[in-house]
């Protein structure tokens, strides 16, 4: 007597839930001349939009980095996913791994692979997987007629708070490829306060992050102290992207006193971070030195970092990030979300993911206010009181505007950039510029 | 202009997918007089069967430990889950945590909480969560008309291999509560070889595990060496449940030579295991000293254990175990599945979970051959060539026989056992018996 039931006739449903087509479309979004530890943002930020279309017509959306060689990997994987069931994230992962390995061994020139950490072999697999996993989860949730947050296990909040992400910047890109942005120059404390005021007025953010590591550290600290005075009680963070030596980070910590909600990536190694934490007792946050499980385990030993800034794009997708966040809970670490320049699909995926985390203690990062273009039907994602809402619409709750997608893809083809290089861009302004860390 | 879509009218579907009823039914299964490091199995093993019934009529099945005080927690949580959506595992988890805390603070006497590791506060939350999560996942998969393995991301195999799980045993329970089992006495190498022969003939297992820690270690090793001679080439394991000192474990390792596929829980601490691994170079496995993430992290430091025996029942459910297994992959650890005495629902959940793991290197453990009763429609789960099949039926692929459930629940009420205590059971045979580790 067999207790296993005979197969039911679920073939029709399963056929409808199979992947009929996967499209990977690189786009370029206008990006302001924002200064950072490497140099300066180029006039365009590159993203890739993923569409996973099922036989039922339901289409899941994903967004990831648009630079080479990541894009080549996405494009190599995409056609191989046709015919998989929308639930088949494990087979998808095996396809990703086979392509990543093959490409690394063969067709991608090693000079292209070497330019950025995000393009190193160790991240290629996780970020390629994440791009398709998020789109497949979106398609799953849409098929189940559930918002992604509810599909992932049930939201704990209907709106996710983000922080005002301030940058030192120039008023205009060199060579002026298009009209200047609305934000103007910001190279001193007064203009940073003005930038914060404008951004908070428009978006309603309740906390502030200052990107540092670009100018002399004391100008950056003066700016943070000016923000403290201008916005009393508003949580503040500073992020020099590991561009400070341990000694500088310790000196700055003294100047900042109890100013900070957390101190993000002041130094470049877990060992230095451990020393800094011990000597200052400040909460340290990172998206640079805890970026995979090996580093996570090492951080547990050293006690370096107390707040992990998660990012589903490079942590291996939504499910892996969900687990990262429960690991943070297990080990008593705080958490929030890291951001690179991105469009609305990434924002909505981050929002739904953040919507299920009971232990989200800090407002998430987003570069979204710095972009003015997007691929969404009905315009850009709105912020209310610094938050993005999780609606009751299925999936991530937004739809693709194919005309805008086509325009921004054309902009990608026209702009001439194929990989992010903030250092080379800065050499257009300062021919002798060279990235090295720590600079200060 | 809002890009967020207006809510769609998905209320009817969502209402059907809500939890209408949750039933927790303790059952008792006849269990043979199997010897182990604590003492001897009682005549009945206690399990709890979980049914999560949706408004649509779809019912998800789960199975977990049936002993107090775990059962009290299951029963306290069950009514609170009514009205949750079947996807709402996170809200379910918060309900579990609130009840676990409340019960620990109030109604459960602390003397009941102290009897077994599985009942300690640190495991109560994870095992209660797991019981409902597995049933909810089964209901989700059934609603999606997909086998659980496919619902979880896509199977990599259609059949999952298990090992022959041998025990030293008596022929009959003291007081003879029912007729003797079919296996007879096994207290020496010859009878263990006979037991293996019978079990392999009936089930087709391709590997063998010997439960040790019960008799003099040299009798146990003699038995393993006899198995090696009787079944040449068949992978062998021995598991003394941490009942050996480091010195004994090292001495036994010498006697065993290269006999073992892995050496399971010879000693009781990660520190001793590290020393043992260093001194013998044998692969060590565990379900006792790496049972949560803290221990997992500690094991990474010490390099003690090379094969993790996962168990969704106490690791916090299917999704957590899936992640554990990807963590094993990340850190180069082998893995397989641990088992306690169980019925067919646990077996099928283990099978579907194992069905999605590309890196499953070893046949899983199961006590299933030692039980003769089950709650499934159509009889007990069949084994083919030592494997359990993953069919195309939805969910875990088996259905509950409510009449058998009622009979085995009555057996629970009649048997008089409410918590597992192998030590007290052994005192019925040997009044001076006392559990202490390591005994040898």
PDB file of N, CA, C and O in Angstrom, chain A residues 1 3-5 10 13 87-91 94 144-146 150-153 156 293-294 301 319 322-323 327 330-331 377-379 381 391 397 399, chain B residues 1 3-5 10 13 87-91 94 144-146 150-153 156 293-294 301 319 322-323 327 330-331 377-379 381 391 397 399:
ATOM      1  N   UNK A   1       0.857  -1.213   0.000  1.00  0.00           N
ATOM      2  CA  UNK A   1       0.000   0.000   0.000  1.00  0.00           C
ATOM      3  C   UNK A   1       0.882   1.248   0.000  1.00  0.00           C
ATOM      4  O   UNK A   1       1.647   1.479   0.925  1.00  0.00           O
ATOM      5  N   UNK A   3       1.433   5.181   0.443  1.00  0.00           N
ATOM      6  CA  UNK A   3       0.758   6.325   1.043  1.00  0.00           C
ATOM      7  C   UNK A   3       0.967   7.583   0.213  1.00  0.00           C
ATOM      8  O   UNK A   3       0.355   8.596   0.449  1.00  0.00           O
ATOM      9  N   UNK A   4       1.877   7.499  -0.740  1.00  0.00           N
ATOM     10  CA  UNK A   4       2.118   8.684  -1.564  1.00  0.00           C
ATOM     11  C   UNK A   4       1.001   8.800  -2.602  1.00  0.00           C
ATOM     12  O   UNK A   4       0.683   7.844  -3.301  1.00  0.00           O
ATOM     13  N   UNK A   5       0.395   9.968  -2.661  1.00  0.00           N
ATOM     14  CA  UNK A   5      -0.738  10.160  -3.563  1.00  0.00           C
ATOM     15  C   UNK A   5      -0.304  10.092  -5.019  1.00  0.00           C
ATOM     16  O   UNK A   5       0.811  10.474  -5.363  1.00  0.00           O
ATOM     17  N   UNK A  10      -2.030  18.689 -12.381  1.00  0.00           N
ATOM     18  CA  UNK A  10      -1.742  20.117 -12.217  1.00  0.00           C
ATOM     19  C   UNK A  10      -0.913  20.667 -13.378  1.00  0.00           C
ATOM     20  O   UNK A  10      -0.361  21.754 -13.298  1.00  0.00           O
ATOM     21  N   UNK A  13      -1.826  24.379 -14.720  1.00  0.00           N
ATOM     22  CA  UNK A  13      -1.346  25.463 -13.880  1.00  0.00           C
ATOM     23  C   UNK A  13       0.168  25.582 -13.977  1.00  0.00           C
ATOM     24  O   UNK A  13       0.714  26.666 -14.109  1.00  0.00           O
ATOM     25  N   UNK A  87       8.860  28.957  -9.527  1.00  0.00           N
ATOM     26  CA  UNK A  87       9.368  28.641  -8.184  1.00  0.00           C
ATOM     27  C   UNK A  87      10.810  28.128  -8.215  1.00  0.00           C
ATOM     28  O   UNK A  87      11.437  27.990  -7.170  1.00  0.00           O
ATOM     29  N   UNK A  88      11.324  27.834  -9.398  1.00  0.00           N
ATOM     30  CA  UNK A  88      12.607  27.111  -9.526  1.00  0.00           C
ATOM     31  C   UNK A  88      13.829  27.994  -9.274  1.00  0.00           C
ATOM     32  O   UNK A  88      14.725  28.093 -10.145  1.00  0.00           O
ATOM     33  N   UNK A  89      13.917  28.594  -8.099  1.00  0.00           N
ATOM     34  CA  UNK A  89      15.088  29.439  -7.835  1.00  0.00           C
ATOM     35  C   UNK A  89      16.362  28.606  -7.669  1.00  0.00           C
ATOM     36  O   UNK A  89      17.455  29.087  -7.965  1.00  0.00           O
ATOM     37  N   UNK A  90      16.244  27.368  -7.228  1.00  0.00           N
ATOM     38  CA  UNK A  90      17.453  26.558  -7.076  1.00  0.00           C
ATOM     39  C   UNK A  90      18.038  26.149  -8.434  1.00  0.00           C
ATOM     40  O   UNK A  90      19.242  26.327  -8.665  1.00  0.00           O
ATOM     41  N   UNK A  91      17.216  25.645  -9.342  1.00  0.00           N
ATOM     42  CA  UNK A  91      17.763  25.398 -10.685  1.00  0.00           C
ATOM     43  C   UNK A  91      18.320  26.680 -11.320  1.00  0.00           C
ATOM     44  O   UNK A  91      19.366  26.650 -11.974  1.00  0.00           O
ATOM     45  N   UNK A  94      21.740  27.206 -10.089  1.00  0.00           N
ATOM     46  CA  UNK A  94      22.747  26.322 -10.683  1.00  0.00           C
ATOM     47  C   UNK A  94      23.131  26.795 -12.084  1.00  0.00           C
ATOM     48  O   UNK A  94      24.289  26.722 -12.482  1.00  0.00           O
ATOM     49  N   UNK A 144       0.385  34.973  -7.017  1.00  0.00           N
ATOM     50  CA  UNK A 144      -0.412  34.666  -5.822  1.00  0.00           C
ATOM     51  C   UNK A 144      -1.305  35.841  -5.435  1.00  0.00           C
ATOM     52  O   UNK A 144      -2.027  35.760  -4.441  1.00  0.00           O
ATOM     53  N   UNK A 145      -1.242  36.923  -6.224  1.00  0.00           N
ATOM     54  CA  UNK A 145      -2.022  38.140  -5.953  1.00  0.00           C
ATOM     55  C   UNK A 145      -1.764  38.691  -4.560  1.00  0.00           C
ATOM     56  O   UNK A 145      -2.671  39.160  -3.873  1.00  0.00           O
ATOM     57  N   UNK A 146      -0.506  38.632  -4.158  1.00  0.00           N
ATOM     58  CA  UNK A 146      -0.132  39.170  -2.848  1.00  0.00           C
ATOM     59  C   UNK A 146       0.990  40.197  -3.009  1.00  0.00           C
ATOM     60  O   UNK A 146       1.886  40.016  -3.829  1.00  0.00           O
ATOM     61  N   UNK A 150       3.891  40.562   1.953  1.00  0.00           N
ATOM     62  CA  UNK A 150       2.963  39.571   2.516  1.00  0.00           C
ATOM     63  C   UNK A 150       3.315  38.176   2.000  1.00  0.00           C
ATOM     64  O   UNK A 150       3.232  37.190   2.734  1.00  0.00           O
ATOM     65  N   UNK A 151       3.733  38.119   0.741  1.00  0.00           N
ATOM     66  CA  UNK A 151       4.138  36.829   0.177  1.00  0.00           C
ATOM     67  C   UNK A 151       5.362  36.283   0.902  1.00  0.00           C
ATOM     68  O   UNK A 151       5.496  35.076   1.101  1.00  0.00           O
ATOM     69  N   UNK A 152       6.249  37.173   1.318  1.00  0.00           N
ATOM     70  CA  UNK A 152       7.493  36.741   1.983  1.00  0.00           C
ATOM     71  C   UNK A 152       7.279  36.308   3.419  1.00  0.00           C
ATOM     72  O   UNK A 152       8.230  35.913   4.091  1.00  0.00           O
ATOM     73  N   UNK A 153       6.057  36.409   3.905  1.00  0.00           N
ATOM     74  CA  UNK A 153       5.836  35.926   5.265  1.00  0.00           C
ATOM     75  C   UNK A 153       5.042  36.877   6.129  1.00  0.00           C
ATOM     76  O   UNK A 153       4.800  36.586   7.296  1.00  0.00           O
ATOM     77  N   UNK A 156       5.357  43.657   8.690  1.00  0.00           N
ATOM     78  CA  UNK A 156       5.201  44.178  10.052  1.00  0.00           C
ATOM     79  C   UNK A 156       4.958  45.677  10.040  1.00  0.00           C
ATOM     80  O   UNK A 156       4.740  46.271  11.083  1.00  0.00           O
ATOM     81  N   UNK A 293      29.269  35.785   4.185  1.00  0.00           N
ATOM     82  CA  UNK A 293      29.167  35.028   5.434  1.00  0.00           C
ATOM     83  C   UNK A 293      30.507  34.813   6.111  1.00  0.00           C
ATOM     84  O   UNK A 293      30.592  34.726   7.334  1.00  0.00           O
ATOM     85  N   UNK A 294      31.564  34.732   5.313  1.00  0.00           N
ATOM     86  CA  UNK A 294      32.887  34.585   5.928  1.00  0.00           C
ATOM     87  C   UNK A 294      33.226  35.811   6.765  1.00  0.00           C
ATOM     88  O   UNK A 294      33.713  35.709   7.891  1.00  0.00           O
ATOM     89  N   UNK A 301      33.730  37.052  15.711  1.00  0.00           N
ATOM     90  CA  UNK A 301      34.928  36.844  16.538  1.00  0.00           C
ATOM     91  C   UNK A 301      35.499  38.133  17.057  1.00  0.00           C
ATOM     92  O   UNK A 301      35.868  38.246  18.218  1.00  0.00           O
ATOM     93  N   UNK A 319      15.757  36.249  -0.146  1.00  0.00           N
ATOM     94  CA  UNK A 319      15.723  35.205   0.895  1.00  0.00           C
ATOM     95  C   UNK A 319      17.022  35.202   1.696  1.00  0.00           C
ATOM     96  O   UNK A 319      17.002  35.049   2.912  1.00  0.00           O
ATOM     97  N   UNK A 322      16.965  38.205   3.965  1.00  0.00           N
ATOM     98  CA  UNK A 322      16.037  37.930   5.058  1.00  0.00           C
ATOM     99  C   UNK A 322      16.755  37.098   6.127  1.00  0.00           C
ATOM    100  O   UNK A 322      16.648  37.350   7.325  1.00  0.00           O
ATOM    101  N   UNK A 323      17.527  36.121   5.668  1.00  0.00           N
ATOM    102  CA  UNK A 323      18.239  35.299   6.632  1.00  0.00           C
ATOM    103  C   UNK A 323      19.359  36.083   7.307  1.00  0.00           C
ATOM    104  O   UNK A 323      19.586  35.945   8.513  1.00  0.00           O
ATOM    105  N   UNK A 327      19.976  36.483  11.230  1.00  0.00           N
ATOM    106  CA  UNK A 327      21.274  36.208  11.855  1.00  0.00           C
ATOM    107  C   UNK A 327      21.718  37.403  12.695  1.00  0.00           C
ATOM    108  O   UNK A 327      22.288  37.240  13.773  1.00  0.00           O
ATOM    109  N   UNK A 330      19.933  37.093  15.848  1.00  0.00           N
ATOM    110  CA  UNK A 330      20.500  36.018  16.672  1.00  0.00           C
ATOM    111  C   UNK A 330      21.747  36.489  17.410  1.00  0.00           C
ATOM    112  O   UNK A 330      21.958  36.154  18.569  1.00  0.00           O
ATOM    113  N   UNK A 331      22.574  37.271  16.716  1.00  0.00           N
ATOM    114  CA  UNK A 331      23.851  37.659  17.302  1.00  0.00           C
ATOM    115  C   UNK A 331      23.838  39.080  17.867  1.00  0.00           C
ATOM    116  O   UNK A 331      24.885  39.656  18.145  1.00  0.00           O
ATOM    117  N   UNK A 377       5.532  53.097 -14.507  1.00  0.00           N
ATOM    118  CA  UNK A 377       4.246  53.632 -14.907  1.00  0.00           C
ATOM    119  C   UNK A 377       3.777  54.614 -13.833  1.00  0.00           C
ATOM    120  O   UNK A 377       3.871  54.317 -12.631  1.00  0.00           O
ATOM    121  N   UNK A 378       3.289  55.779 -14.271  1.00  0.00           N
ATOM    122  CA  UNK A 378       2.732  56.734 -13.294  1.00  0.00           C
ATOM    123  C   UNK A 378       3.772  57.593 -12.614  1.00  0.00           C
ATOM    124  O   UNK A 378       3.445  58.350 -11.700  1.00  0.00           O
ATOM    125  N   UNK A 379       5.038  57.471 -13.001  1.00  0.00           N
ATOM    126  CA  UNK A 379       6.049  58.359 -12.419  1.00  0.00           C
ATOM    127  C   UNK A 379       6.844  57.717 -11.314  1.00  0.00           C
ATOM    128  O   UNK A 379       6.766  56.517 -11.089  1.00  0.00           O
ATOM    129  N   UNK A 381       8.463  56.802  -7.550  1.00  0.00           N
ATOM    130  CA  UNK A 381       7.878  56.341  -6.285  1.00  0.00           C
ATOM    131  C   UNK A 381       7.778  57.530  -5.325  1.00  0.00           C
ATOM    132  O   UNK A 381       8.767  58.230  -5.111  1.00  0.00           O
ATOM    133  N   UNK A 391       1.847  49.084  -0.561  1.00  0.00           N
ATOM    134  CA  UNK A 391       0.408  49.102  -0.856  1.00  0.00           C
ATOM    135  C   UNK A 391      -0.137  47.676  -0.846  1.00  0.00           C
ATOM    136  O   UNK A 391       0.563  46.734  -0.484  1.00  0.00           O
ATOM    137  N   UNK A 397       4.463  46.057  -6.336  1.00  0.00           N
ATOM    138  CA  UNK A 397       3.462  47.120  -6.347  1.00  0.00           C
ATOM    139  C   UNK A 397       3.663  48.209  -7.382  1.00  0.00           C
ATOM    140  O   UNK A 397       2.974  49.222  -7.330  1.00  0.00           O
ATOM    141  N   UNK A 399       4.533  49.036 -11.767  1.00  0.00           N
ATOM    142  CA  UNK A 399       4.521  48.468 -13.118  1.00  0.00           C
ATOM    143  C   UNK A 399       5.544  49.179 -13.986  1.00  0.00           C
ATOM    144  O   UNK A 399       5.844  50.355 -13.792  1.00  0.00           O
TER     145      UNK A 399
ATOM    146  N   UNK B   1       1.884  62.362  -8.965  1.00  0.00           N
ATOM    147  CA  UNK B   1       1.625  61.104  -9.702  1.00  0.00           C
ATOM    148  C   UNK B   1       2.162  59.925  -8.881  1.00  0.00           C
ATOM    149  O   UNK B   1       3.355  59.829  -8.622  1.00  0.00           O
ATOM    150  N   UNK B   3       3.192  56.100  -8.451  1.00  0.00           N
ATOM    151  CA  UNK B   3       3.513  54.935  -9.268  1.00  0.00           C
ATOM    152  C   UNK B   3       3.019  53.652  -8.597  1.00  0.00           C
ATOM    153  O   UNK B   3       3.035  52.584  -9.195  1.00  0.00           O
ATOM    154  N   UNK B   4       2.605  53.781  -7.336  1.00  0.00           N
ATOM    155  CA  UNK B   4       2.130  52.582  -6.645  1.00  0.00           C
ATOM    156  C   UNK B   4       0.703  52.281  -7.103  1.00  0.00           C
ATOM    157  O   UNK B   4      -0.160  53.151  -7.110  1.00  0.00           O
ATOM    158  N   UNK B   5       0.491  51.062  -7.525  1.00  0.00           N
ATOM    159  CA  UNK B   5      -0.815  50.684  -8.068  1.00  0.00           C
ATOM    160  C   UNK B   5      -1.886  50.729  -6.991  1.00  0.00           C
ATOM    161  O   UNK B   5      -1.610  50.441  -5.829  1.00  0.00           O
ATOM    162  N   UNK B  10      -8.337  41.604  -4.378  1.00  0.00           N
ATOM    163  CA  UNK B  10      -7.917  40.219  -4.144  1.00  0.00           C
ATOM    164  C   UNK B  10      -8.474  39.684  -2.831  1.00  0.00           C
ATOM    165  O   UNK B  10      -8.037  38.664  -2.316  1.00  0.00           O
ATOM    166  N   UNK B  13      -9.687  35.845  -2.771  1.00  0.00           N
ATOM    167  CA  UNK B  13      -8.622  34.856  -2.712  1.00  0.00           C
ATOM    168  C   UNK B  13      -7.969  34.865  -1.335  1.00  0.00           C
ATOM    169  O   UNK B  13      -7.694  33.836  -0.746  1.00  0.00           O
ATOM    170  N   UNK B  87       0.464  32.611   4.261  1.00  0.00           N
ATOM    171  CA  UNK B  87       1.841  33.057   4.042  1.00  0.00           C
ATOM    172  C   UNK B  87       2.452  33.705   5.282  1.00  0.00           C
ATOM    173  O   UNK B  87       3.661  33.958   5.312  1.00  0.00           O
ATOM    174  N   UNK B  88       1.647  33.992   6.284  1.00  0.00           N
ATOM    175  CA  UNK B  88       2.073  34.837   7.415  1.00  0.00           C
ATOM    176  C   UNK B  88       2.963  34.101   8.413  1.00  0.00           C
ATOM    177  O   UNK B  88       2.652  34.039   9.619  1.00  0.00           O
ATOM    178  N   UNK B  89       4.085  33.591   7.962  1.00  0.00           N
ATOM    179  CA  UNK B  89       4.965  32.893   8.908  1.00  0.00           C
ATOM    180  C   UNK B  89       5.623  33.859   9.892  1.00  0.00           C
ATOM    181  O   UNK B  89       5.925  33.478  11.026  1.00  0.00           O
ATOM    182  N   UNK B  90       5.838  35.090   9.483  1.00  0.00           N
ATOM    183  CA  UNK B  90       6.466  36.033  10.418  1.00  0.00           C
ATOM    184  C   UNK B  90       5.514  36.408  11.565  1.00  0.00           C
ATOM    185  O   UNK B  90       5.910  36.325  12.731  1.00  0.00           O
ATOM    186  N   UNK B  91       4.276  36.796  11.266  1.00  0.00           N
ATOM    187  CA  UNK B  91       3.338  37.015  12.377  1.00  0.00           C
ATOM    188  C   UNK B  91       3.179  35.756  13.240  1.00  0.00           C
ATOM    189  O   UNK B  91       3.107  35.848  14.464  1.00  0.00           O
ATOM    190  N   UNK B  94       5.962  35.659  15.659  1.00  0.00           N
ATOM    191  CA  UNK B  94       5.833  36.614  16.772  1.00  0.00           C
ATOM    192  C   UNK B  94       4.843  36.090  17.808  1.00  0.00           C
ATOM    193  O   UNK B  94       5.044  36.267  19.016  1.00  0.00           O
ATOM    194  N   UNK B 144      -0.770  25.934  -3.964  1.00  0.00           N
ATOM    195  CA  UNK B 144      -0.135  26.223  -5.259  1.00  0.00           C
ATOM    196  C   UNK B 144      -0.115  24.990  -6.160  1.00  0.00           C
ATOM    197  O   UNK B 144       0.394  25.056  -7.281  1.00  0.00           O
ATOM    198  N   UNK B 145      -0.653  23.869  -5.650  1.00  0.00           N
ATOM    199  CA  UNK B 145      -0.672  22.602  -6.387  1.00  0.00           C
ATOM    200  C   UNK B 145       0.718  22.148  -6.802  1.00  0.00           C
ATOM    201  O   UNK B 145       0.929  21.633  -7.897  1.00  0.00           O
ATOM    202  N   UNK B 146       1.675  22.378  -5.917  1.00  0.00           N
ATOM    203  CA  UNK B 146       3.047  21.951  -6.183  1.00  0.00           C
ATOM    204  C   UNK B 146       3.544  21.034  -5.070  1.00  0.00           C
ATOM    205  O   UNK B 146       3.250  21.269  -3.897  1.00  0.00           O
ATOM    206  N   UNK B 150       9.288  21.257  -4.929  1.00  0.00           N
ATOM    207  CA  UNK B 150       9.241  22.184  -6.060  1.00  0.00           C
ATOM    208  C   UNK B 150       8.827  23.572  -5.595  1.00  0.00           C
ATOM    209  O   UNK B 150       9.330  24.584  -6.091  1.00  0.00           O
ATOM    210  N   UNK B 151       7.917  23.600  -4.633  1.00  0.00           N
ATOM    211  CA  UNK B 151       7.482  24.896  -4.085  1.00  0.00           C
ATOM    212  C   UNK B 151       8.649  25.604  -3.399  1.00  0.00           C
ATOM    213  O   UNK B 151       8.759  26.828  -3.444  1.00  0.00           O
ATOM    214  N   UNK B 152       9.527  24.838  -2.778  1.00  0.00           N
ATOM    215  CA  UNK B 152      10.651  25.434  -2.041  1.00  0.00           C
ATOM    216  C   UNK B 152      11.761  25.938  -2.955  1.00  0.00           C
ATOM    217  O   UNK B 152      12.755  26.472  -2.482  1.00  0.00           O
ATOM    218  N   UNK B 153      11.622  25.733  -4.235  1.00  0.00           N
ATOM    219  CA  UNK B 153      12.645  26.282  -5.129  1.00  0.00           C
ATOM    220  C   UNK B 153      13.134  25.310  -6.173  1.00  0.00           C
ATOM    221  O   UNK B 153      14.007  25.655  -6.965  1.00  0.00           O
ATOM    222  N   UNK B 156      16.196  18.746  -6.696  1.00  0.00           N
ATOM    223  CA  UNK B 156      17.358  18.290  -7.467  1.00  0.00           C
ATOM    224  C   UNK B 156      17.372  16.775  -7.578  1.00  0.00           C
ATOM    225  O   UNK B 156      18.244  16.216  -8.239  1.00  0.00           O
ATOM    226  N   UNK B 293      22.906  28.790  15.814  1.00  0.00           N
ATOM    227  CA  UNK B 293      23.871  29.609  15.065  1.00  0.00           C
ATOM    228  C   UNK B 293      25.087  29.988  15.889  1.00  0.00           C
ATOM    229  O   UNK B 293      26.195  30.145  15.362  1.00  0.00           O
ATOM    230  N   UNK B 294      24.894  30.162  17.202  1.00  0.00           N
ATOM    231  CA  UNK B 294      26.048  30.472  18.047  1.00  0.00           C
ATOM    232  C   UNK B 294      27.059  29.338  18.008  1.00  0.00           C
ATOM    233  O   UNK B 294      28.258  29.545  17.866  1.00  0.00           O
ATOM    234  N   UNK B 301      35.222  28.671  14.181  1.00  0.00           N
ATOM    235  CA  UNK B 301      36.499  29.053  14.809  1.00  0.00           C
ATOM    236  C   UNK B 301      37.355  27.859  15.121  1.00  0.00           C
ATOM    237  O   UNK B 301      38.554  27.854  14.880  1.00  0.00           O
ATOM    238  N   UNK B 319      12.709  26.649   6.164  1.00  0.00           N
ATOM    239  CA  UNK B 319      13.487  27.748   5.565  1.00  0.00           C
ATOM    240  C   UNK B 319      14.809  27.937   6.311  1.00  0.00           C
ATOM    241  O   UNK B 319      15.849  28.165   5.698  1.00  0.00           O
ATOM    242  N   UNK B 322      17.064  25.088   5.351  1.00  0.00           N
ATOM    243  CA  UNK B 322      17.546  25.329   3.989  1.00  0.00           C
ATOM    244  C   UNK B 322      18.731  26.292   4.045  1.00  0.00           C
ATOM    245  O   UNK B 322      19.758  26.096   3.395  1.00  0.00           O
ATOM    246  N   UNK B 323      18.603  27.321   4.868  1.00  0.00           N
ATOM    247  CA  UNK B 323      19.705  28.265   4.976  1.00  0.00           C
ATOM    248  C   UNK B 323      20.913  27.648   5.672  1.00  0.00           C
ATOM    249  O   UNK B 323      22.055  27.890   5.265  1.00  0.00           O
ATOM    250  N   UNK B 327      24.649  27.546   4.333  1.00  0.00           N
ATOM    251  CA  UNK B 327      25.789  27.992   5.148  1.00  0.00           C
ATOM    252  C   UNK B 327      26.858  26.897   5.206  1.00  0.00           C
ATOM    253  O   UNK B 327      28.058  27.183   5.168  1.00  0.00           O
ATOM    254  N   UNK B 330      28.733  27.204   2.105  1.00  0.00           N
ATOM    255  CA  UNK B 330      29.618  28.376   2.122  1.00  0.00           C
ATOM    256  C   UNK B 330      30.908  28.080   2.874  1.00  0.00           C
ATOM    257  O   UNK B 330      31.984  28.502   2.467  1.00  0.00           O
ATOM    258  N   UNK B 331      30.778  27.357   3.993  1.00  0.00           N
ATOM    259  CA  UNK B 331      31.941  27.137   4.850  1.00  0.00           C
ATOM    260  C   UNK B 331      32.560  25.753   4.643  1.00  0.00           C
ATOM    261  O   UNK B 331      33.354  25.290   5.457  1.00  0.00           O
ATOM    262  N   UNK B 377      -3.021   8.009   5.303  1.00  0.00           N
ATOM    263  CA  UNK B 377      -3.931   7.331   4.407  1.00  0.00           C
ATOM    264  C   UNK B 377      -3.129   6.369   3.540  1.00  0.00           C
ATOM    265  O   UNK B 377      -2.066   6.737   3.024  1.00  0.00           O
ATOM    266  N   UNK B 378      -3.589   5.142   3.412  1.00  0.00           N
ATOM    267  CA  UNK B 378      -2.917   4.200   2.500  1.00  0.00           C
ATOM    268  C   UNK B 378      -1.730   3.496   3.115  1.00  0.00           C
ATOM    269  O   UNK B 378      -1.019   2.776   2.424  1.00  0.00           O
ATOM    270  N   UNK B 379      -1.478   3.712   4.409  1.00  0.00           N
ATOM    271  CA  UNK B 379      -0.398   2.969   5.058  1.00  0.00           C
ATOM    272  C   UNK B 379       0.885   3.753   5.172  1.00  0.00           C
ATOM    273  O   UNK B 379       0.936   4.952   4.862  1.00  0.00           O
ATOM    274  N   UNK B 381       4.831   5.056   4.713  1.00  0.00           N
ATOM    275  CA  UNK B 381       5.606   5.524   3.562  1.00  0.00           C
ATOM    276  C   UNK B 381       6.516   4.396   3.081  1.00  0.00           C
ATOM    277  O   UNK B 381       7.254   3.812   3.883  1.00  0.00           O
ATOM    278  N   UNK B 391       6.989  12.442  -4.952  1.00  0.00           N
ATOM    279  CA  UNK B 391       6.046  12.251  -6.056  1.00  0.00           C
ATOM    280  C   UNK B 391       5.654  13.607  -6.627  1.00  0.00           C
ATOM    281  O   UNK B 391       6.212  14.633  -6.256  1.00  0.00           O
ATOM    282  N   UNK B 397       2.892  15.377  -0.043  1.00  0.00           N
ATOM    283  CA  UNK B 397       2.523  14.212  -0.851  1.00  0.00           C
ATOM    284  C   UNK B 397       1.815  13.102  -0.102  1.00  0.00           C
ATOM    285  O   UNK B 397       1.623  12.020  -0.672  1.00  0.00           O
ATOM    286  N   UNK B 399      -1.517  12.096   2.838  1.00  0.00           N
ATOM    287  CA  UNK B 399      -2.754  12.588   3.446  1.00  0.00           C
ATOM    288  C   UNK B 399      -2.954  11.928   4.803  1.00  0.00           C
ATOM    289  O   UNK B 399      -2.529  10.793   5.029  1.00  0.00           O
TER     290      UNK B 399
END
